[in-house]
Amino acid sequence: MSDYVKDGAEIYRRSFATIRAETDLSGMPEDVARVAVRMVHACGMVDLVEDIAYSPGVAAAAHAALRAGAPILCDAMMVASGVTRKRLPADNPVICTLGDPRVPDLAARLGTTRSAAALELWRDKLDGAVVAVGNAPTALFRLLELVEEGAGRPAAVLGIPVGFIGAAESKQALADHPSALEHLVVHGRRGGSAMAAAAVNAIASEQE
Amino acid sequence: MSDYVKDGAEIYRRSFATIRAETDLSGMPEDVARVAVRMVHACGMVDLVEDIAYSPGVAAAAHAALRAGAPILCDAMMVASGVTRKRLPADNPVICTLGDPRVPDLAARLGTTRSAAALELWRDKLDGAVVAVGNAPTALFRLLELVEEGAGRPAAVLGIPVGFIGAAESKQALADHPSALEHLVVHGRRGGSAMAAAAVNAIASEQE
């Protein structure tokens, strides 16, 4: 068992080299390619790149917002947990309101999921924020509704919910949305908190 | 935007129905099939089932351990964060030692990653525990070394690290290990904290 690689920095270096060797990132802006590499690293699938879509300015817009102190709004605790705090350029708040005690009542009153209802508590934080959705399609749908209502315009939306009911549709809705939000999505059913956190971590710091 | 499904229970029901319709779980014991369904739900990929391997008693052994109060030892905070506490049958401790302040020094002294070094702090908890590795191959390799050294025998090991360097090898090593630990793995590069947490959540409670 003693012959495995134990040097963390070397593991990262080899991992990223493998990913870059097995993917074609030539169509992507370099800052988006760095995001894609880190997302592939988080899931072990090089073909993820084929499902990543984005507005060309998404990484720059999100990075600038973070440098200016913007909060990171996450739909799930796992996303918030996966954000590496020491990569953040301005000790940015990482916020997940899903566990707020008001959320179950809000969900019942609004007739929606807790994940979507939790976004009611984002209203005073949404404008200029970096949003990372890594779990619930309903949260991403609700986010677009809030933008339509004029509740605020996030600096960038990393829309990476996962699953079988509404995930693909919610990401398509973000990509096609008339508000033309800066965005990055993984089309289809794939997604999840690890990819969403990886995207935030890649945007937060240029260090691989 | 108003026509998406907003009923959380209905989303779960339709999701699990879709997964069961698109997968062939007929070769699996029913309790392992429930674990597989929840793991597929966490990643959005029905073909994950083809890479899941296990000892037939793994779900029963892990569930019995949890009912008896066993701790859940996680290699990453995201795994711990993804365990739904209200599903646990005995208010089980969910432990991740990666953030312990002793770990960086341990890693330097042992010449290994922090993820592997963090397992030094599992020694008094390992025997009879449920182990969930959802991130680091080095943690899974180190776990097998600890078992070889006689540090304890976990009740079950959910070995689901992800990535390009050592992930596949570490999972193969668990599946082939002479200790014949009760185990569940996802062969290959795929894995991650969401799948590992989903496996724990499925084992913890029969409620879908």
Coordinates of C-alpha atoms in Angstrom, one line a residue:
Chain A
M1 CA 0.0 0.0 0.0
S2 CA 3.1 2.2 0.3
D3 CA 3.6 3.1 -3.3
Y4 CA 0.8 5.6 -3.8
V5 CA 1.4 9.3 -4.4
K6 CA 1.3 11.1 -1.0
D7 CA 2.5 14.6 -2.0
G8 CA -0.7 16.8 -2.2
A9 CA 0.9 19.4 -4.5
E10 CA 2.1 16.7 -6.8
I11 CA -1.3 15.0 -6.9
Y12 CA -2.9 18.4 -7.9
R13 CA -0.2 19.0 -10.5
R14 CA -0.6 15.5 -12.1
S15 CA -4.4 15.7 -11.9
F16 CA -4.6 19.0 -13.7
A17 CA -2.0 17.9 -16.3
T18 CA -4.1 14.8 -16.9
I19 CA -7.3 16.8 -17.3
R20 CA -5.7 19.3 -19.7
A21 CA -4.2 16.4 -21.8
E22 CA -7.6 14.7 -22.1
T23 CA -9.8 17.7 -22.8
D24 CA -10.1 20.2 -25.6
L25 CA -10.4 23.6 -23.9
S26 CA -9.2 25.6 -27.0
G27 CA -12.6 27.2 -27.5
M28 CA -12.8 28.6 -24.1
P29 CA -11.4 31.9 -22.7
E30 CA -8.5 31.0 -20.4
D31 CA -10.3 32.1 -17.3
V32 CA -13.3 29.9 -18.1
A33 CA -11.0 27.0 -19.0
R34 CA -9.5 27.2 -15.5
V35 CA -13.0 26.9 -14.1
A36 CA -13.7 23.9 -16.4
V37 CA -10.5 22.1 -15.3
R38 CA -11.4 22.5 -11.6
M39 CA -14.9 21.3 -12.2
V40 CA -13.6 18.2 -14.1
H41 CA -11.2 17.6 -11.2
A42 CA -14.2 17.7 -8.8
C43 CA -16.1 15.0 -10.6
G44 CA -13.5 12.8 -12.4
M45 CA -15.2 13.2 -15.8
V46 CA -13.3 14.8 -18.7
D47 CA -16.4 14.7 -20.9
L48 CA -18.1 17.2 -18.5
V49 CA -16.5 19.9 -20.7
E50 CA -18.9 19.1 -23.5
D51 CA -21.9 20.1 -21.3
I52 CA -20.4 23.3 -19.9
A53 CA -21.9 26.5 -21.4
Y54 CA -21.3 30.0 -20.3
S55 CA -21.3 33.7 -21.1
P56 CA -17.8 34.6 -22.1
G57 CA -17.5 37.2 -19.3
V58 CA -18.7 35.1 -16.5
A59 CA -15.4 34.3 -14.8
A60 CA -14.2 37.9 -15.0
A61 CA -17.5 39.3 -13.7
A62 CA -17.6 36.8 -10.8
H63 CA -13.9 37.4 -9.9
A64 CA -14.3 41.2 -10.0
A65 CA -17.4 40.9 -7.7
L66 CA -15.5 38.7 -5.3
R67 CA -12.6 41.2 -5.2
A68 CA -15.1 43.9 -4.4
G69 CA -16.4 41.9 -1.5
A70 CA -19.5 40.4 -2.9
P71 CA -21.2 37.6 -1.0
I72 CA -21.4 34.0 -2.4
L73 CA -25.0 32.9 -2.2
C74 CA -25.3 29.1 -2.1
D75 CA -28.5 27.0 -2.4
A76 CA -27.1 24.1 -0.3
M77 CA -24.9 23.7 2.8
M78 CA -22.6 21.3 0.8
V79 CA -21.8 24.0 -1.7
A80 CA -21.0 26.5 1.1
S81 CA -18.9 23.8 2.8
G82 CA -16.9 23.2 -0.3
V83 CA -15.8 26.8 -0.8
T84 CA -12.2 27.1 0.3
R85 CA -12.2 30.2 2.4
K86 CA -8.5 30.9 2.1
R87 CA -8.9 31.3 -1.7
L88 CA -11.5 34.1 -1.3
P89 CA -10.0 37.5 -2.2
A90 CA -12.0 39.6 0.3
D91 CA -12.9 37.3 3.1
N92 CA -16.2 37.1 1.3
P93 CA -19.4 36.0 3.2
V94 CA -20.5 32.5 2.1
I95 CA -24.2 32.4 2.7
C96 CA -26.7 29.5 2.7
T97 CA -30.1 30.3 4.1
L98 CA -31.6 26.8 3.7
G99 CA -31.2 26.1 7.4
D100 CA -32.8 29.4 8.5
P101 CA -35.7 28.6 10.9
R102 CA -38.0 30.8 8.8
V103 CA -37.6 28.6 5.7
P104 CA -40.1 25.8 6.4
D105 CA -42.9 28.3 7.0
L106 CA -41.9 30.3 3.9
A107 CA -42.0 27.1 1.8
A108 CA -45.5 26.2 3.1
R109 CA -46.8 29.7 2.5
L110 CA -45.3 30.0 -1.0
G111 CA -46.2 26.5 -2.0
T112 CA -42.7 25.6 -3.0
T113 CA -39.6 23.7 -1.9
R114 CA -37.5 24.8 1.0
S115 CA -34.6 25.3 -1.4
A116 CA -36.6 27.8 -3.4
A117 CA -38.2 29.4 -0.4
A118 CA -34.7 30.0 1.1
L119 CA -34.1 32.5 -1.7
E120 CA -36.6 34.9 -0.1
L121 CA -33.8 35.6 2.4
W122 CA -31.5 36.6 -0.4
R123 CA -33.5 39.6 -1.4
D124 CA -31.3 42.2 0.3
K125 CA -28.1 40.4 -0.8
L126 CA -28.8 39.5 -4.4
D127 CA -27.7 42.6 -6.3
G128 CA -24.1 42.1 -7.3
A129 CA -23.7 38.8 -5.6
V130 CA -22.1 35.6 -6.9
V131 CA -24.8 32.9 -6.9
A132 CA -23.8 29.2 -6.8
V133 CA -26.6 26.7 -7.3
G134 CA -25.3 23.2 -6.8
N135 CA -28.3 21.2 -5.8
A136 CA -31.9 22.3 -6.4
P137 CA -33.4 23.1 -9.8
T138 CA -36.3 24.9 -7.9
A139 CA -33.7 27.3 -6.4
L140 CA -32.4 28.2 -9.9
F141 CA -35.9 28.6 -11.3
R142 CA -36.8 30.8 -8.3
L143 CA -33.7 32.9 -8.8
L144 CA -34.7 33.7 -12.3
E145 CA -38.2 34.7 -11.0
L146 CA -36.6 37.0 -8.4
V147 CA -34.5 38.7 -11.2
E148 CA -37.6 39.1 -13.3
E149 CA -39.3 40.8 -10.3
G150 CA -36.5 43.2 -10.0
A151 CA -35.2 41.9 -6.7
G152 CA -31.6 42.4 -7.8
R153 CA -29.2 41.4 -10.5
P154 CA -26.4 39.0 -9.4
A155 CA -22.9 39.6 -10.8
A156 CA -22.8 36.0 -12.0
V157 CA -24.8 32.8 -11.6
L158 CA -23.1 29.4 -11.5
G159 CA -26.1 27.3 -12.3
I160 CA -25.2 23.7 -11.6
P161 CA -28.1 21.9 -10.0
V162 CA -28.3 18.1 -10.5
G163 CA -30.9 15.6 -11.1
F164 CA -33.9 14.2 -13.0
I165 CA -36.7 16.6 -12.4
G166 CA -36.2 20.2 -13.6
A167 CA -32.4 20.2 -13.5
A168 CA -31.8 20.3 -17.3
E169 CA -34.8 22.7 -17.8
S170 CA -33.6 25.1 -15.1
K171 CA -30.1 25.4 -16.6
Q172 CA -31.5 25.9 -20.1
A173 CA -33.8 28.6 -18.6
L174 CA -30.7 30.4 -17.2
A175 CA -28.7 30.1 -20.4
D176 CA -31.7 31.4 -22.4
H177 CA -32.9 34.0 -20.0
P178 CA -33.7 37.4 -21.4
S179 CA -31.9 39.1 -18.6
A180 CA -28.6 37.9 -20.1
L181 CA -27.1 37.3 -16.7
E182 CA -23.4 36.3 -16.7
H183 CA -23.7 32.6 -16.2
L184 CA -22.1 29.2 -16.3
V185 CA -24.1 26.0 -16.5
V186 CA -23.6 22.2 -17.0
H187 CA -26.3 21.2 -19.4
G188 CA -28.3 18.1 -18.7
R189 CA -28.8 16.1 -15.6
R190 CA -25.2 16.3 -14.2
G191 CA -24.2 18.9 -11.7
G192 CA -23.9 19.0 -7.9
S193 CA -22.4 20.8 -5.0
A194 CA -18.8 19.6 -5.6
M195 CA -18.8 21.1 -9.2
A196 CA -20.5 24.3 -8.0
A197 CA -18.0 24.7 -5.1
A198 CA -15.1 23.9 -7.5
A199 CA -16.3 26.6 -9.9
V200 CA -16.4 29.2 -7.1
N201 CA -12.9 28.1 -6.0
A202 CA -11.5 28.4 -9.5
I203 CA -13.0 31.9 -9.9
A204 CA -11.9 33.0 -6.5
S205 CA -8.1 32.5 -7.0
E206 CA -5.8 32.0 -10.0
Q207 CA -3.8 29.5 -8.0
E208 CA -4.2 26.0 -9.2
Chain B
M1 CA -41.2 30.2 -15.2
S2 CA -44.3 29.2 -13.1
D3 CA -44.8 25.7 -14.5
Y4 CA -42.0 23.8 -12.8
V5 CA -42.7 21.2 -10.1
K6 CA -42.5 22.9 -6.7
D7 CA -43.6 20.0 -4.4
G8 CA -40.5 18.6 -2.8
A9 CA -42.0 15.2 -2.0
E10 CA -43.3 14.9 -5.6
I11 CA -39.9 15.8 -7.0
Y12 CA -38.3 13.1 -4.9
R13 CA -41.0 10.6 -5.9
R14 CA -40.7 11.3 -9.7
S15 CA -36.9 11.4 -9.4
F16 CA -36.7 8.0 -7.8
A17 CA -39.3 6.6 -10.2
T18 CA -37.2 7.8 -13.2
I19 CA -34.0 6.3 -11.7
R20 CA -35.7 2.9 -11.1
A21 CA -37.1 3.0 -14.7
E22 CA -33.8 3.7 -16.3
T23 CA -31.6 1.4 -14.3
D24 CA -31.3 -2.4 -13.9
L25 CA -31.0 -3.1 -10.2
S26 CA -32.2 -6.7 -10.3
G27 CA -28.8 -8.1 -9.4
M28 CA -28.6 -6.1 -6.2
P29 CA -29.9 -6.9 -2.7
E30 CA -32.8 -4.5 -2.1
D31 CA -31.0 -2.6 0.6
V32 CA -28.0 -2.0 -1.7
A33 CA -30.3 -1.1 -4.5
R34 CA -31.8 1.7 -2.3
V35 CA -28.2 3.0 -1.8
A36 CA -27.5 2.9 -5.5
V37 CA -30.8 4.8 -6.3
R38 CA -29.9 7.5 -3.9
M39 CA -26.3 7.8 -5.2
V40 CA -27.7 8.1 -8.8
H41 CA -30.0 10.8 -7.5
A42 CA -27.1 12.7 -6.1
C43 CA -25.1 12.8 -9.4
G44 CA -27.8 12.6 -12.1
M45 CA -26.1 9.6 -13.9
V46 CA -28.0 6.4 -14.2
D47 CA -25.0 4.6 -15.6
L48 CA -23.2 5.0 -12.3
V49 CA -24.9 1.7 -11.3
E50 CA -22.5 -0.1 -13.7
D51 CA -19.5 1.1 -11.6
I52 CA -20.9 0.4 -8.2
A53 CA -19.4 -2.7 -6.5
Y54 CA -20.0 -4.0 -3.0
S55 CA -20.0 -6.8 -0.5
P56 CA -23.5 -8.1 -0.2
G57 CA -23.8 -7.3 3.5
V58 CA -22.5 -3.8 3.4
A59 CA -25.8 -1.9 3.8
A60 CA -27.0 -4.2 6.6
A61 CA -23.7 -4.0 8.4
A62 CA -23.6 -0.2 8.2
H63 CA -27.2 0.2 9.2
A64 CA -26.8 -2.1 12.2
A65 CA -23.7 -0.1 13.3
L66 CA -25.6 3.2 13.0
R67 CA -28.5 1.8 15.0
A68 CA -26.0 0.8 17.7
G69 CA -24.7 4.4 17.8
A70 CA -21.5 4.1 15.6
P71 CA -19.9 7.3 14.5
I72 CA -19.7 8.2 10.8
L73 CA -16.1 9.1 9.9
C74 CA -15.8 11.3 6.9
D75 CA -12.6 12.3 5.0
A76 CA -14.0 15.7 3.9
M77 CA -16.2 18.4 5.4
M78 CA -18.5 18.3 2.3
V79 CA -19.3 14.6 3.1
A80 CA -20.1 15.5 6.7
S81 CA -22.1 18.4 5.6
G82 CA -24.2 16.2 3.3
V83 CA -25.3 13.7 5.9
T84 CA -28.9 14.5 6.8
R85 CA -28.8 14.5 10.6
K86 CA -32.5 13.7 11.0
R87 CA -32.1 10.4 9.1
L88 CA -29.6 9.1 11.6
P89 CA -31.1 6.4 13.8
A90 CA -29.1 7.2 17.0
D91 CA -28.1 10.8 16.7
N92 CA -24.8 9.4 15.5
P93 CA -21.7 11.6 15.7
V94 CA -20.6 12.7 12.2
I95 CA -16.8 13.3 12.4
C96 CA -14.4 14.9 10.0
T97 CA -10.9 15.6 11.5
L98 CA -9.5 17.3 8.4
G99 CA -9.8 20.7 10.0
D100 CA -8.2 19.7 13.3
P101 CA -5.3 22.1 14.0
R102 CA -2.9 19.1 14.5
V103 CA -3.3 17.8 11.0
P104 CA -0.9 20.1 9.1
D105 CA 2.0 19.0 11.4
L106 CA 0.9 15.4 11.2
A107 CA 1.0 15.6 7.5
A108 CA 4.4 17.1 7.4
R109 CA 5.8 14.6 9.9
L110 CA 4.2 11.5 8.1
G111 CA 5.1 12.8 4.6
T112 CA 1.5 12.5 3.4
T113 CA -1.5 14.5 2.5
R114 CA -3.6 16.3 5.1
S115 CA -6.5 14.1 4.1
A116 CA -4.5 10.9 5.0
A117 CA -2.9 12.4 8.1
A118 CA -6.3 13.3 9.4
L119 CA -7.0 9.6 9.9
E120 CA -4.4 9.5 12.7
L121 CA -7.2 11.1 14.7
W122 CA -9.6 8.3 13.9
R123 CA -7.6 5.6 15.7
D124 CA -9.7 5.6 18.8
K125 CA -12.9 5.7 16.8
L126 CA -12.3 3.3 13.9
D127 CA -13.4 0.0 15.3
G128 CA -17.0 -0.5 14.4
A129 CA -17.4 2.9 12.7
V130 CA -19.0 3.6 9.4
V131 CA -16.4 5.2 7.2
A132 CA -17.4 7.5 4.3
V133 CA -14.5 8.5 2.0
G134 CA -15.9 10.9 -0.7
N135 CA -12.9 12.9 -1.7
A136 CA -9.3 11.8 -1.2
P137 CA -7.8 8.6 -2.5
T138 CA -4.9 9.0 0.0
A139 CA -7.4 8.8 2.8
L140 CA -8.8 5.5 1.5
F141 CA -5.3 4.1 1.0
R142 CA -4.3 5.2 4.6
L143 CA -7.5 3.6 6.0
L144 CA -6.5 0.3 4.6
E145 CA -3.0 0.7 6.1
L146 CA -4.6 1.4 9.5
V147 CA -6.7 -1.7 9.2
E148 CA -3.6 -3.7 8.3
E149 CA -1.8 -2.3 11.4
G150 CA -4.7 -3.5 13.6
A151 CA -5.9 0.0 14.5
G152 CA -9.5 -1.2 14.3
R153 CA -12.0 -2.7 11.9
P154 CA -14.8 -0.5 10.6
A155 CA -18.3 -1.9 10.4
A156 CA -18.4 -0.8 6.8
V157 CA -16.4 1.4 4.4
L158 CA -18.1 3.5 1.7
G159 CA -15.1 4.1 -0.5
I160 CA -16.1 6.8 -3.1
P161 CA -13.1 9.1 -3.6
V162 CA -13.0 10.9 -6.9
G163 CA -10.3 12.0 -9.4
F164 CA -7.4 11.2 -11.6
I165 CA -4.5 10.2 -9.4
G166 CA -5.1 7.1 -7.2
A167 CA -8.9 7.2 -7.1
A168 CA -9.5 4.1 -9.2
E169 CA -6.5 2.3 -7.6
S170 CA -7.6 3.1 -4.0
K171 CA -11.1 1.8 -4.7
Q172 CA -9.8 -1.4 -6.3
A173 CA -7.5 -1.9 -3.3
L174 CA -10.5 -1.7 -1.0
A175 CA -12.5 -4.1 -3.0
D176 CA -9.6 -6.6 -3.2
H177 CA -8.4 -6.1 0.3
P178 CA -7.6 -9.3 2.2
S179 CA -9.3 -7.9 5.3
A180 CA -12.6 -8.4 3.5
L181 CA -14.1 -5.3 4.9
E182 CA -17.8 -4.7 4.3
H183 CA -17.6 -2.1 1.5
L184 CA -19.2 -0.2 -1.3
V185 CA -17.2 1.5 -4.0
V186 CA -17.7 3.3 -7.3
H187 CA -15.0 1.9 -9.6
G188 CA -13.1 4.3 -11.8
R189 CA -12.5 8.0 -11.6
R190 CA -16.1 9.0 -10.6
G191 CA -17.1 9.6 -7.0
G192 CA -17.3 12.5 -4.6
S193 CA -18.8 13.9 -1.5
A194 CA -22.3 14.1 -2.7
M195 CA -22.4 10.4 -3.6
A196 CA -20.7 9.4 -0.3
A197 CA -23.2 11.5 1.7
A198 CA -26.1 10.0 -0.3
A199 CA -24.9 6.5 0.5
V200 CA -24.8 7.3 4.2
N201 CA -28.3 8.9 4.0
A202 CA -29.7 5.8 2.2
I203 CA -28.2 3.5 4.7
A204 CA -29.3 5.5 7.7
S205 CA -33.0 5.4 7.0
E206 CA -35.3 3.4 4.8
Q207 CA -37.4 6.5 4.1
E208 CA -37.0 7.5 0.5

